Structures are given as structure tokens and as C-alpha cells.
Amino acid sequence: MFSPEEIQKKICDGIGADSSFNCEPAQLKPGKVWQGLSADLFIANLDQEIWGWADLNTLFLLNYWRDFDPQTRFVLVYSSPTYALAQLLREQETSPALVESFCLSWLRVNSELLRFYNRNLDRCVLFNIEALSLPLEAIRLLSVSRDRLGVSLSAPADWCIEQPMNDAAFRLFAYSLLQEHPSVQVLYKELESVADIIYDFPEPQKEILIAKTFVQYQHLAERHGEARELSTQLNVQVLELQSQLGQIQQELAFEKQKPDQSSQLKDLKKENELLLLQMHQVQEELESYFLQCQRLSSEQVKVAKERQTQIQQLTQARDQQAKLAAERQSQIQQLVQARDGQAEERQTQIQQLTQARDEQAKLAAERQSQIQQLVRARDEKAKLVTEQQALIQKQTRTQNEYEILNGENARLKNQSNVLEAKLRDAQASVSSKQSELTKENELLLLQLHQVQKELEHYFLKYQEVTQSKSYVTFLQDLAQPTEPILVDFCRPVDGDNWYDAEANGSWAGPEKISTIRIPSLSPGQYQLKLDVVDAKNPKILDEISLSYNGQAIFLQRQGNTHNLFFALFKKKVRYPVQLQAIFTVNATQASKPGVLAFQFAKLISSQIRGRGDNRFLAIQVCKLHIASLRTQEIVGIDLRKDIQGQNWYHVEPDGRWAGPGKFSTLSLPKVKSSRYKIEIEVVDAMAPQILKGTKFSLNGIPLNFVDPSPLSLLRRLIGKRKKYPVILTAHVDVSQSQCNAGLNLEFEFPSVISPASRGSDDNRHLALRLRTVKLIPLP
């Protein structure tokens, strides 16, 4: 009975949503009546594979539809403040109150969209509406919808995305007004930094907008001049028709004295009516051309007022002529005779008037043709602008590819020169070695016999090793520690996604993945140390993901990075900071070139904080040190990936929450029987007493974990919360029977707490959030 838009409007009207956005939009919670209507709507569309709707009122019901059906997906649309304000100014009269109201509404609506998008990344797509004017971005929207939302869409054959409004005058006006509201620009940049599809073109500068406005003004001035000439011609024609009408009226007045010309009087009456109709037609054409002139530009207000005065004068003249025509009509009825011998002259005048009417119709047809030509010229110009923009993008991509190929060509030339030099050296040495080959052949025969004996020896040793150890352990025993690898980031490095080196090191950016190419590592274990001298945000430092040839490496921050003095001044990290990790290289990885990949959760630009640097940065690295170790392998679980266990919520960027029950389990990787140190990285807890009261056990055996960074006395007195992440450690002896049965880490929490009890819209029951669990062999 109701469409989705009607249901949403009734819900918003019934609950009292503020559709004018005078305050922050609140998420509505409809009652059972509305839920019944919603259920009917979904049941009625069960047979459709894909269906949906678009409505502004959905902003108040985002959480409602998200929780109503887990299959619901959201496509969130925003635009730049300059684009939106320019459209508003085109439709309404400008005032300070209008601009202030627009800025507040734009901030509130888009802040709510950004909040919902960040909390529901797996069910949302966020894009800039201006980007759809680019054909490639419009097609990419379909690909993003398929990959992110699992919705397979296809574009119709006649699908056409209109070019965004390109009126430079209104954009210039909007650009100037928004200079006094920097908050909207900050929010727009934040939207652009996280959106799936952005409008990858900077806002035009004021000088460019002024130049475009001047070109449009010249075009409007030319059109206004043509309209003024046309108006002048029409005024002349009106004066001629009025003069002819006056002559006819004088002749009619003279014909009052002839009572026997009744038929001619009727003809004159028809002529008078025809003249009145022609004058009305001319008046309507004048009004239409005046309205066209009035729409040309706001700068023609003065001319419009003059035309309005002329229209009023013509209107008064028309009324006077109508009144005079009425008087002449009454006089014609009283005429009884007309002057003899005037019939031929009247016929001539009728022909002249007919000819004038035909010329007027011809002139109107010419004006209509000119208008059609102007419309076609405007459409062709818009098409040329679109083609020019596509050519500019293609030229930019071609230029980038040319620069890449040029650099690759230079590198290949250098390699070719080096190889040619080596070839010349080899050819020079060949002649000198010819004489030595004869002597070396005899020596090689002796060495060949010796190598054959050594091969037999190693083959026997290999058979012994394969009976007692795995092949990987055998390779680790034979592997010799490689030379330490040191990468200095104060100089140019061999990698991707790094800015130019500075005195303190190199910044990672502008993308979220940075790589470093290092020499291939032999099978074995290695220790990695990374010296970080700065980061745009401490959270970026905590959420770094590192991998070697696709294998994840667990990083751990070393040293005391915060104390009481820094805590009082809200400083969380004291730089420089060293991140350490121990990782293993197997035989498969050793056969590939070494690549270290850093993945960052986000990047931040200093320009958002009011600085002049517009680069997007993550961390600044000074040195990277990799050294070989002869220790056993460290194993662990990364809870940001797939795990085996019970009572855990879905994965989040920095770990998983335990809940909703009070008992959770984790299945650990298989290890050998030995003594291990277990490290559990806790990144958050719903309350300190939950972390303190949690009971840990391994296969039913209780474990006593130690907090390496407990709260100090002063922090407990002033009520400061514990700073996360916290690493809990415990030592345990793993027997062979436990290894055979499989290791299960068990958690028993004293309680679970729902964020909804603290005012949040999250109804889950949570205890602790964990990031990693490690098993480190002990001597």
C-alpha cells in the first residue's frame, strides 16, 4: 500500500524528525507499527533479486534499516560545498542567513554520513557525485559495488552522466562565501580521504573562476546586444502599426457621414480587430524577449528594469489602444454612410497590413531559427568540454607512462653499459686464461674425485637427518647466518611509496602500502629492528602491519614510551621508538627476492591541521636493521585474521572483542614440547576490573599472567585509566601429550558489559579486545 519513501516520511513525521536540520540529525527508533509496515515492504519484494530506493529521510533511519535486515546495503553520496552552494544560489536569493543555514545543514548531513560509513565499512559505499561526470569513475562505481557490497549491477546502453554545473559566476560567488567557513572544507577533505570514489580534481582557484566568469559575461553581453537590436526592430514595427492604425481610425471617423457603406464598415471593423490582434502578438513577443534578456545574467538588472519600464509603457499604450478600439467600435455601429471611392484605397491598405504581418511572421521564424542555433551551439560546446576533459586525463596518463618508460629505459641503458664493460673484461681475460686451462684440467680431475667423495658423505648425512628431523629444520641447521642488513632512510632507498629522504629519515606515503627491497635471505630465523623517529598519529604506529614476501611479521614496541610527565600533558609516545620482531624464512621464501611490505591503517595530511604541508603521511623511519638468529621458531595468532575458537565477535581493524558470553577459547598452533613464554596483547577492555579478574588456562591448567606495565600509585590515586595496548606474559611448560592433543587457550571473564549501557548504539556484550597471542621458546 505504501512506497519506501512514503513509509519513511510517515515515520519521520510521526516521531518528529527535524527535516530542516536545525540540530544534529538523530537516528530514529520506530515502534512495532512501523516495523510491521517495513516487514510488509520487504515481504512484497522477496521475488526481486535487487531492489532499493533513494531518499533524504533515510538519513534518520540508517541504523534502523541496518539492523532490520543484514542483507541491506547502503550507497552514500556527497558533494563539495562549493558545488552544492552554487546550485542553491542559482535557485534562491542570496542572504547571510541562507549561507549560514546551508553550512550548518551540510556539516550535519555529511558528518552523519561519515559516522555511519566508518562504522559499517563492509556494508557501505561512499562516493563524490561530481566524480560520476568522468566516464571511467562512473564505470568504476559498478565495480566497487560488486566487490564491496556483493551487488552485481550493469549500466544501461543509454546511461549518460550529466556534466556538473559549470556556471563560473555562481561557483565564484560560492567560493568567496565559503572562505569564512573553513569547517566545511575540513570535513570535505576528510570525506575525500576515506571515500571509495572521489573527484580527483582540485577546487578551481579564485583567479580561474574570475577568468571563466569574465568569458561568460562577454558571451552574455553579446547575446544581450542581439536581444536589444531585436527589441529595437520590434519597437519600430509597433510604431509603424500604431501609425497605420491611427490613419485607419481617422478614415473611419470621416466615414461616419456616409450611411450607405455598411459592408465596408464591417470590413473596417475586421481590420481594426486584426490590428489589435497583431499589436497583442507584438506585445507578447516583446515580453518573451524581455524575459530572455532578464535570464541572461544577474549583471543585467539595470537593463532589465529599463525593459520593465518599456513593457509597462507598452502595456499602458495597449490598454489605451484597447479603450480607443472600444470607442471606435461604438462609433462604427453609429456610422450610416461612408465616403465613396475609398474601397480601392482600403484594399491597398489591407494588402500592406497583410504584407507587414507576413514579414512579422518571417522575422519571428528567423528569431526561432537563431534560438535553435544557439541551443545547438551550447550543446556542442558542452560536448567539446567533455571531450577536452577526457583528452586531458588521457594525456596525463600518457605522460606518466612516458616518464616511467623513460626511467626504465635509462636504467636498462646503464645495465647494458655495465654488461658491455664486463664482456670486454671477460674477453680480455679469456686470452690470458687459455694457457692456464691445461694445468687446471688436471687439477679439476683431482677435485672432481674429491667432490664425489664429499657428495657421498653428505648423502649419507642427509639420509640420517631425514630420519630424525624435518627438511626445514635440516635447512635451518645448514644455513649460515647472513651478514646483517642495514637500510639508511636518510638516503634514497630501494622501494615504493616513500617521499624524498630528509635529514631525520623518509616519510611513508601517499599510499597505504610501502615496500622495501632487500637481498634474499637464507632459510633461518632473523631479528628485525625498525627505528621510527615520528608518526602522524600514535594509532598509526600501533596498527602497522608488516610482512616479508607475503608472510606476516608481528611487531612489538620496545622501551618505556610514556611516563607520568608525558601522561599529564597527554603525550602518548616519546620518539624515537624502536619496533622489533623475530621472523622465520623458509626454503620457499628464500628462493624469491626479499620484499618487506608495510601496511598502514590510514594517512594524515598536515594541511588538515592548518599547516602548509599537503602531503599524506604515516610514519617517518630512520633505520632498518636485520640480523640472523640461531633460535627456534616463534609462532602466534593474529586475531585481525581468521582464527579458530569460540565466543569471539567479527574482526575489527585492531583485533577482536571477546563476547557475548563469559567463556572464550583460542586454538594455538602446534609446537614441540618445550618451555615457552606466552604473550597476549590486549588493546582494550570494557573495564579495568575485567582485565584484572580474567582467569587464563592452557588445556585446563591455570596460567598466571603478569602485566609488564601496571598502574603506578599516583595514576591509581587520580583515577587514570590504563593505557592500552597492554602485553600480558606468562611462562609455561608444554608436554608432549599436550602437543599431541592440541593447545587450547581458555579465558573466563568476571563479567561482560554492553556499550549501550553507556549511551552508545552498540548493543553487543564485550569483555576484552585482543590483537595477538605469541608462543616464544625459552632456553
PDB file of N, CA, C and O in Angstrom, residues 231 234-235 237-239 241-242 275-291 307-319 321 360:
ATOM      1  N   SER A 231      14.791  43.951 -30.021  1.00  0.00           N
ATOM      2  CA  SER A 231      13.750  44.740 -29.354  1.00  0.00           C
ATOM      3  C   SER A 231      13.535  46.072 -30.067  1.00  0.00           C
ATOM      4  O   SER A 231      12.415  46.542 -30.216  1.00  0.00           O
ATOM      5  N   LEU A 234      11.514  45.497 -33.190  1.00  0.00           N
ATOM      6  CA  LEU A 234      10.105  45.273 -32.877  1.00  0.00           C
ATOM      7  C   LEU A 234       9.402  46.553 -32.467  1.00  0.00           C
ATOM      8  O   LEU A 234       8.232  46.780 -32.797  1.00  0.00           O
ATOM      9  N   ASN A 235      10.133  47.428 -31.724  1.00  0.00           N
ATOM     10  CA  ASN A 235       9.529  48.710 -31.333  1.00  0.00           C
ATOM     11  C   ASN A 235       9.210  49.547 -32.564  1.00  0.00           C
ATOM     12  O   ASN A 235       8.166  50.213 -32.633  1.00  0.00           O
ATOM     13  N   GLN A 237       8.539  48.404 -35.540  1.00  0.00           N
ATOM     14  CA  GLN A 237       7.371  47.814 -36.190  1.00  0.00           C
ATOM     15  C   GLN A 237       6.092  48.154 -35.448  1.00  0.00           C
ATOM     16  O   GLN A 237       5.042  48.405 -36.056  1.00  0.00           O
ATOM     17  N   VAL A 238       6.135  48.174 -34.113  1.00  0.00           N
ATOM     18  CA  VAL A 238       4.951  48.541 -33.338  1.00  0.00           C
ATOM     19  C   VAL A 238       4.529  49.975 -33.651  1.00  0.00           C
ATOM     20  O   VAL A 238       3.348  50.298 -33.812  1.00  0.00           O
ATOM     21  N   LEU A 239       5.536  50.894 -33.734  1.00  0.00           N
ATOM     22  CA  LEU A 239       5.218  52.296 -34.046  1.00  0.00           C
ATOM     23  C   LEU A 239       4.586  52.399 -35.428  1.00  0.00           C
ATOM     24  O   LEU A 239       3.638  53.188 -35.630  1.00  0.00           O
ATOM     25  N   LEU A 241       2.848  50.065 -36.994  1.00  0.00           N
ATOM     26  CA  LEU A 241       1.483  49.556 -36.915  1.00  0.00           C
ATOM     27  C   LEU A 241       0.554  50.543 -36.218  1.00  0.00           C
ATOM     28  O   LEU A 241      -0.610  50.715 -36.612  1.00  0.00           O
ATOM     29  N   GLN A 242       1.068  51.213 -35.170  1.00  0.00           N
ATOM     30  CA  GLN A 242       0.239  52.204 -34.487  1.00  0.00           C
ATOM     31  C   GLN A 242      -0.082  53.377 -35.419  1.00  0.00           C
ATOM     32  O   GLN A 242      -1.193  53.927 -35.403  1.00  0.00           O
ATOM     33  N   LEU A 275      -5.768  44.409 -36.474  1.00  0.00           N
ATOM     34  CA  LEU A 275      -4.685  45.254 -35.985  1.00  0.00           C
ATOM     35  C   LEU A 275      -4.486  45.086 -34.481  1.00  0.00           C
ATOM     36  O   LEU A 275      -3.358  45.060 -33.973  1.00  0.00           O
ATOM     37  N   LEU A 276      -5.604  44.959 -33.760  1.00  0.00           N
ATOM     38  CA  LEU A 276      -5.483  44.755 -32.312  1.00  0.00           C
ATOM     39  C   LEU A 276      -4.796  43.421 -32.001  1.00  0.00           C
ATOM     40  O   LEU A 276      -3.945  43.334 -31.109  1.00  0.00           O
ATOM     41  N   LEU A 277      -5.159  42.368 -32.734  1.00  0.00           N
ATOM     42  CA  LEU A 277      -4.514  41.068 -32.503  1.00  0.00           C
ATOM     43  C   LEU A 277      -3.027  41.117 -32.813  1.00  0.00           C
ATOM     44  O   LEU A 277      -2.183  40.568 -32.093  1.00  0.00           O
ATOM     45  N   GLN A 278      -2.673  41.805 -33.925  1.00  0.00           N
ATOM     46  CA  GLN A 278      -1.251  41.915 -34.270  1.00  0.00           C
ATOM     47  C   GLN A 278      -0.499  42.689 -33.195  1.00  0.00           C
ATOM     48  O   GLN A 278       0.635  42.360 -32.851  1.00  0.00           O
ATOM     49  N   MET A 279      -1.146  43.758 -32.682  1.00  0.00           N
ATOM     50  CA  MET A 279      -0.464  44.533 -31.655  1.00  0.00           C
ATOM     51  C   MET A 279      -0.275  43.688 -30.383  1.00  0.00           C
ATOM     52  O   MET A 279       0.765  43.754 -29.717  1.00  0.00           O
ATOM     53  N   HIS A 280      -1.290  42.869 -30.040  1.00  0.00           N
ATOM     54  CA  HIS A 280      -1.143  41.985 -28.876  1.00  0.00           C
ATOM     55  C   HIS A 280      -0.028  40.964 -29.111  1.00  0.00           C
ATOM     56  O   HIS A 280       0.755  40.654 -28.203  1.00  0.00           O
ATOM     57  N   GLN A 281       0.046  40.437 -30.328  1.00  0.00           N
ATOM     58  CA  GLN A 281       1.106  39.463 -30.644  1.00  0.00           C
ATOM     59  C   GLN A 281       2.475  40.098 -30.508  1.00  0.00           C
ATOM     60  O   GLN A 281       3.408  39.514 -29.960  1.00  0.00           O
ATOM     61  N   VAL A 282       2.604  41.335 -31.056  1.00  0.00           N
ATOM     62  CA  VAL A 282       3.891  42.032 -30.930  1.00  0.00           C
ATOM     63  C   VAL A 282       4.218  42.280 -29.467  1.00  0.00           C
ATOM     64  O   VAL A 282       5.372  42.158 -29.028  1.00  0.00           O
ATOM     65  N   GLN A 283       3.182  42.634 -28.668  1.00  0.00           N
ATOM     66  CA  GLN A 283       3.416  42.884 -27.252  1.00  0.00           C
ATOM     67  C   GLN A 283       3.899  41.604 -26.544  1.00  0.00           C
ATOM     68  O   GLN A 283       4.807  41.636 -25.714  1.00  0.00           O
ATOM     69  N   GLU A 284       3.278  40.446 -26.872  1.00  0.00           N
ATOM     70  CA  GLU A 284       3.707  39.185 -26.247  1.00  0.00           C
ATOM     71  C   GLU A 284       5.131  38.838 -26.645  1.00  0.00           C
ATOM     72  O   GLU A 284       5.916  38.335 -25.831  1.00  0.00           O
ATOM     73  N   GLU A 285       5.505  39.080 -27.915  1.00  0.00           N
ATOM     74  CA  GLU A 285       6.883  38.811 -28.337  1.00  0.00           C
ATOM     75  C   GLU A 285       7.855  39.705 -27.586  1.00  0.00           C
ATOM     76  O   GLU A 285       8.939  39.282 -27.183  1.00  0.00           O
ATOM     77  N   LEU A 286       7.466  40.971 -27.404  1.00  0.00           N
ATOM     78  CA  LEU A 286       8.334  41.875 -26.633  1.00  0.00           C
ATOM     79  C   LEU A 286       8.524  41.347 -25.211  1.00  0.00           C
ATOM     80  O   LEU A 286       9.628  41.378 -24.655  1.00  0.00           O
ATOM     81  N   GLU A 287       7.427  40.881 -24.596  1.00  0.00           N
ATOM     82  CA  GLU A 287       7.547  40.354 -23.232  1.00  0.00           C
ATOM     83  C   GLU A 287       8.433  39.108 -23.197  1.00  0.00           C
ATOM     84  O   GLU A 287       9.233  38.946 -22.292  1.00  0.00           O
ATOM     85  N   SER A 288       8.282  38.189 -24.174  1.00  0.00           N
ATOM     86  CA  SER A 288       9.115  36.980 -24.180  1.00  0.00           C
ATOM     87  C   SER A 288      10.587  37.313 -24.356  1.00  0.00           C
ATOM     88  O   SER A 288      11.446  36.756 -23.676  1.00  0.00           O
ATOM     89  N   TYR A 289      10.898  38.256 -25.277  1.00  0.00           N
ATOM     90  CA  TYR A 289      12.309  38.631 -25.453  1.00  0.00           C
ATOM     91  C   TYR A 289      12.847  39.342 -24.221  1.00  0.00           C
ATOM     92  O   TYR A 289      14.019  39.219 -23.871  1.00  0.00           O
ATOM     93  N   PHE A 290      11.981  40.077 -23.542  1.00  0.00           N
ATOM     94  CA  PHE A 290      12.449  40.726 -22.315  1.00  0.00           C
ATOM     95  C   PHE A 290      12.788  39.673 -21.243  1.00  0.00           C
ATOM     96  O   PHE A 290      13.786  39.791 -20.531  1.00  0.00           O
ATOM     97  N   LEU A 291      11.932  38.630 -21.133  1.00  0.00           N
ATOM     98  CA  LEU A 291      12.210  37.577 -20.148  1.00  0.00           C
ATOM     99  C   LEU A 291      13.509  36.847 -20.484  1.00  0.00           C
ATOM    100  O   LEU A 291      14.266  36.472 -19.595  1.00  0.00           O
ATOM    101  N   ARG A 307      13.840  47.644 -19.404  1.00  0.00           N
ATOM    102  CA  ARG A 307      12.894  46.906 -20.241  1.00  0.00           C
ATOM    103  C   ARG A 307      11.530  46.760 -19.557  1.00  0.00           C
ATOM    104  O   ARG A 307      10.480  46.778 -20.183  1.00  0.00           O
ATOM    105  N   GLN A 308      11.576  46.625 -18.204  1.00  0.00           N
ATOM    106  CA  GLN A 308      10.315  46.540 -17.484  1.00  0.00           C
ATOM    107  C   GLN A 308       9.530  47.826 -17.625  1.00  0.00           C
ATOM    108  O   GLN A 308       8.298  47.827 -17.775  1.00  0.00           O
ATOM    109  N   THR A 309      10.256  48.973 -17.586  1.00  0.00           N
ATOM    110  CA  THR A 309       9.582  50.265 -17.783  1.00  0.00           C
ATOM    111  C   THR A 309       8.975  50.344 -19.170  1.00  0.00           C
ATOM    112  O   THR A 309       7.837  50.821 -19.357  1.00  0.00           O
ATOM    113  N   GLN A 310       9.745  49.870 -20.171  1.00  0.00           N
ATOM    114  CA  GLN A 310       9.210  49.886 -21.532  1.00  0.00           C
ATOM    115  C   GLN A 310       7.981  48.995 -21.655  1.00  0.00           C
ATOM    116  O   GLN A 310       7.009  49.350 -22.329  1.00  0.00           O
ATOM    117  N   ILE A 311       8.030  47.835 -20.985  1.00  0.00           N
ATOM    118  CA  ILE A 311       6.861  46.937 -21.038  1.00  0.00           C
ATOM    119  C   ILE A 311       5.644  47.605 -20.400  1.00  0.00           C
ATOM    120  O   ILE A 311       4.519  47.528 -20.900  1.00  0.00           O
ATOM    121  N   GLN A 312       5.892  48.296 -19.261  1.00  0.00           N
ATOM    122  CA  GLN A 312       4.766  48.996 -18.630  1.00  0.00           C
ATOM    123  C   GLN A 312       4.199  50.063 -19.544  1.00  0.00           C
ATOM    124  O   GLN A 312       2.973  50.247 -19.659  1.00  0.00           O
ATOM    125  N   GLN A 313       5.111  50.836 -20.221  1.00  0.00           N
ATOM    126  CA  GLN A 313       4.629  51.861 -21.147  1.00  0.00           C
ATOM    127  C   GLN A 313       3.850  51.244 -22.305  1.00  0.00           C
ATOM    128  O   GLN A 313       2.791  51.733 -22.690  1.00  0.00           O
ATOM    129  N   LEU A 314       4.404  50.120 -22.846  1.00  0.00           N
ATOM    130  CA  LEU A 314       3.687  49.447 -23.927  1.00  0.00           C
ATOM    131  C   LEU A 314       2.357  48.878 -23.445  1.00  0.00           C
ATOM    132  O   LEU A 314       1.369  48.872 -24.183  1.00  0.00           O
ATOM    133  N   THR A 315       2.356  48.395 -22.189  1.00  0.00           N
ATOM    134  CA  THR A 315       1.093  47.883 -21.641  1.00  0.00           C
ATOM    135  C   THR A 315       0.053  49.001 -21.538  1.00  0.00           C
ATOM    136  O   THR A 315      -1.132  48.832 -21.858  1.00  0.00           O
ATOM    137  N   GLN A 316       0.520  50.178 -21.037  1.00  0.00           N
ATOM    138  CA  GLN A 316      -0.403  51.309 -20.957  1.00  0.00           C
ATOM    139  C   GLN A 316      -0.895  51.715 -22.353  1.00  0.00           C
ATOM    140  O   GLN A 316      -2.085  52.000 -22.550  1.00  0.00           O
ATOM    141  N   ALA A 317       0.068  51.721 -23.324  1.00  0.00           N
ATOM    142  CA  ALA A 317      -0.350  52.070 -24.696  1.00  0.00           C
ATOM    143  C   ALA A 317      -1.344  51.045 -25.225  1.00  0.00           C
ATOM    144  O   ALA A 317      -2.312  51.390 -25.916  1.00  0.00           O
ATOM    145  N   ARG A 318      -1.087  49.729 -24.863  1.00  0.00           N
ATOM    146  CA  ARG A 318      -2.018  48.701 -25.322  1.00  0.00           C
ATOM    147  C   ARG A 318      -3.402  48.912 -24.725  1.00  0.00           C
ATOM    148  O   ARG A 318      -4.429  48.790 -25.405  1.00  0.00           O
ATOM    149  N   ASP A 319      -3.433  49.250 -23.417  1.00  0.00           N
ATOM    150  CA  ASP A 319      -4.735  49.496 -22.784  1.00  0.00           C
ATOM    151  C   ASP A 319      -5.451  50.690 -23.421  1.00  0.00           C
ATOM    152  O   ASP A 319      -6.678  50.677 -23.631  1.00  0.00           O
ATOM    153  N   GLN A 321      -5.020  51.750 -26.454  1.00  0.00           N
ATOM    154  CA  GLN A 321      -5.482  51.335 -27.773  1.00  0.00           C
ATOM    155  C   GLN A 321      -6.722  50.473 -27.667  1.00  0.00           C
ATOM    156  O   GLN A 321      -7.644  50.574 -28.498  1.00  0.00           O
ATOM    157  N   GLN A 360       6.333  40.089 -40.377  1.00  0.00           N
ATOM    158  CA  GLN A 360       6.481  39.853 -38.940  1.00  0.00           C
ATOM    159  C   GLN A 360       6.616  38.357 -38.642  1.00  0.00           C
ATOM    160  O   GLN A 360       7.441  37.930 -37.814  1.00  0.00           O
TER     161      GLN A 360
END
